């Protein structure tokens, strides 16, 4: 499915550059952490934890991605367990 969605960029004269541009626009870390998809979380946390003082600017996206994925992990594990046990909860 992802290949089908990226097909217009994969067919571009320079497909790697085109796909990287799409990813750069989806995750605009160059504009700063507070304009990203999880801006509300990081704005709230920045009141207590000054991340830019602890972590070099080049590492901030990696640190934030790691903590975001770690926060999502319990819910994802729960969903995967439910799906594997057949209790999808689809209603029906």
mmCIF file of C-alpha atoms in Angstrom:
data_model
loop_
_atom_site.group_PDB
_atom_site.id
_atom_site.type_symbol
_atom_site.label_atom_id
_atom_site.label_comp_id
_atom_site.label_asym_id
_atom_site.label_seq_id
_atom_site.Cartn_x
_atom_site.Cartn_y
_atom_site.Cartn_z
ATOM 1 C CA UNK A 1 0.000 0.000 0.000
ATOM 2 C CA UNK A 2 2.779 2.437 0.852
ATOM 3 C CA UNK A 3 4.419 1.857 -2.527
ATOM 4 C CA UNK A 4 1.130 2.676 -4.231
ATOM 5 C CA UNK A 5 0.816 5.901 -2.243
ATOM 6 C CA UNK A 6 4.373 6.903 -3.097
ATOM 7 C CA UNK A 7 4.070 5.850 -6.746
ATOM 8 C CA UNK A 8 3.918 9.416 -8.163
ATOM 9 C CA UNK A 9 7.211 10.269 -6.447
ATOM 10 C CA UNK A 10 8.781 6.907 -7.263
ATOM 11 C CA UNK A 11 8.141 7.598 -10.961
ATOM 12 C CA UNK A 12 9.801 11.039 -10.786
ATOM 13 C CA UNK A 13 13.075 11.623 -12.691
ATOM 14 C CA UNK A 14 14.946 11.538 -9.354
ATOM 15 C CA UNK A 15 12.830 9.223 -7.172
ATOM 16 C CA UNK A 16 15.094 9.211 -4.113
ATOM 17 C CA UNK A 17 15.196 13.010 -3.950
ATOM 18 C CA UNK A 18 11.434 13.203 -4.471
ATOM 19 C CA UNK A 19 10.645 10.713 -1.677
ATOM 20 C CA UNK A 20 13.091 12.433 0.685
ATOM 21 C CA UNK A 21 11.358 15.749 -0.026
ATOM 22 C CA UNK A 22 7.984 14.206 0.879
ATOM 23 C CA UNK A 23 9.392 12.812 4.132
ATOM 24 C CA UNK A 24 11.027 16.162 4.906
ATOM 25 C CA UNK A 25 7.671 17.889 4.474
ATOM 26 C CA UNK A 26 5.861 15.290 6.593
ATOM 27 C CA UNK A 27 8.367 15.671 9.442
ATOM 28 C CA UNK A 28 9.606 19.291 9.363
ATOM 29 C CA UNK A 29 12.246 19.079 12.087
ATOM 30 C CA UNK A 30 14.206 21.869 10.410
ATOM 31 C CA UNK A 31 11.479 24.332 11.453
ATOM 32 C CA UNK A 32 11.749 23.283 15.061
ATOM 33 C CA UNK A 33 10.235 20.746 17.365
ATOM 34 C CA UNK A 34 7.202 22.824 18.237
ATOM 35 C CA UNK A 35 5.818 22.776 14.689
ATOM 36 C CA UNK A 36 5.867 18.989 14.402
ATOM 37 C CA UNK A 37 3.020 16.497 14.757
ATOM 38 C CA UNK A 38 3.494 16.135 18.518
ATOM 39 C CA UNK A 39 4.002 19.818 19.255
ATOM 40 C CA UNK A 40 1.477 19.927 22.119
ATOM 41 C CA UNK A 41 3.342 17.246 24.046
ATOM 42 C CA UNK A 42 6.750 18.840 23.598
ATOM 43 C CA UNK A 43 5.473 22.347 24.357
ATOM 44 C CA UNK A 44 4.044 21.059 27.633
ATOM 45 C CA UNK A 45 7.169 19.143 28.560
ATOM 46 C CA UNK A 46 9.455 22.070 27.734
ATOM 47 C CA UNK A 47 8.077 23.961 30.741
ATOM 48 C CA UNK A 48 9.832 21.478 33.043
ATOM 49 C CA UNK A 49 12.540 19.943 30.861
ATOM 50 C CA UNK A 50 14.659 22.197 28.663
ATOM 51 C CA UNK A 51 15.531 19.583 26.067
ATOM 52 C CA UNK A 52 17.694 21.943 24.027
ATOM 53 C CA UNK A 53 19.974 22.359 27.067
ATOM 54 C CA UNK A 54 20.354 18.613 27.616
ATOM 55 C CA UNK A 55 20.577 17.254 24.063
ATOM 56 C CA UNK A 56 22.448 18.656 21.034
ATOM 57 C CA UNK A 57 20.102 20.123 18.416
ATOM 58 C CA UNK A 58 21.045 17.453 15.883
ATOM 59 C CA UNK A 59 19.850 14.723 18.291
ATOM 60 C CA UNK A 60 16.548 16.306 19.345
ATOM 61 C CA UNK A 61 14.465 14.643 16.576
ATOM 62 C CA UNK A 62 15.872 11.212 17.472
ATOM 63 C CA UNK A 63 15.271 11.703 21.196
ATOM 64 C CA UNK A 64 11.731 12.930 20.616
ATOM 65 C CA UNK A 65 10.946 10.112 18.191
ATOM 66 C CA UNK A 66 12.293 7.563 20.690
ATOM 67 C CA UNK A 67 10.202 8.912 23.555
ATOM 68 C CA UNK A 68 7.095 9.220 21.362
ATOM 69 C CA UNK A 69 7.420 5.612 20.187
ATOM 70 C CA UNK A 70 8.064 4.455 23.752
ATOM 71 C CA UNK A 71 4.889 6.219 24.884
ATOM 72 C CA UNK A 72 2.901 4.538 22.111
ATOM 73 C CA UNK A 73 4.369 1.086 22.716
ATOM 74 C CA UNK A 74 1.969 -0.128 25.467
ATOM 75 C CA UNK A 75 -1.122 0.708 23.417
ATOM 76 C CA UNK A 76 0.360 -0.900 20.308
ATOM 77 C CA UNK A 77 1.262 -4.084 22.204
ATOM 78 C CA UNK A 78 -2.280 -4.228 23.581
ATOM 79 C CA UNK A 79 -3.758 -3.840 20.095
ATOM 80 C CA UNK A 80 -1.485 -6.522 18.683
ATOM 81 C CA UNK A 81 -2.372 -8.962 21.465
ATOM 82 C CA UNK A 82 -6.073 -8.350 20.901
ATOM 83 C CA UNK A 83 -5.723 -8.803 17.152
ATOM 84 C CA UNK A 84 -3.782 -12.061 17.533
ATOM 85 C CA UNK A 85 -6.260 -13.517 19.987
ATOM 86 C CA UNK A 86 -9.122 -12.861 17.566
ATOM 87 C CA UNK A 87 -10.878 -10.280 19.708
ATOM 88 C CA UNK A 88 -10.736 -7.504 17.152
ATOM 89 C CA UNK A 89 -13.883 -5.875 18.500
ATOM 90 C CA UNK A 90 -15.232 -5.255 15.039
ATOM 91 C CA UNK A 91 -18.824 -5.351 16.161
ATOM 92 C CA UNK A 92 -20.940 -7.435 13.809
#
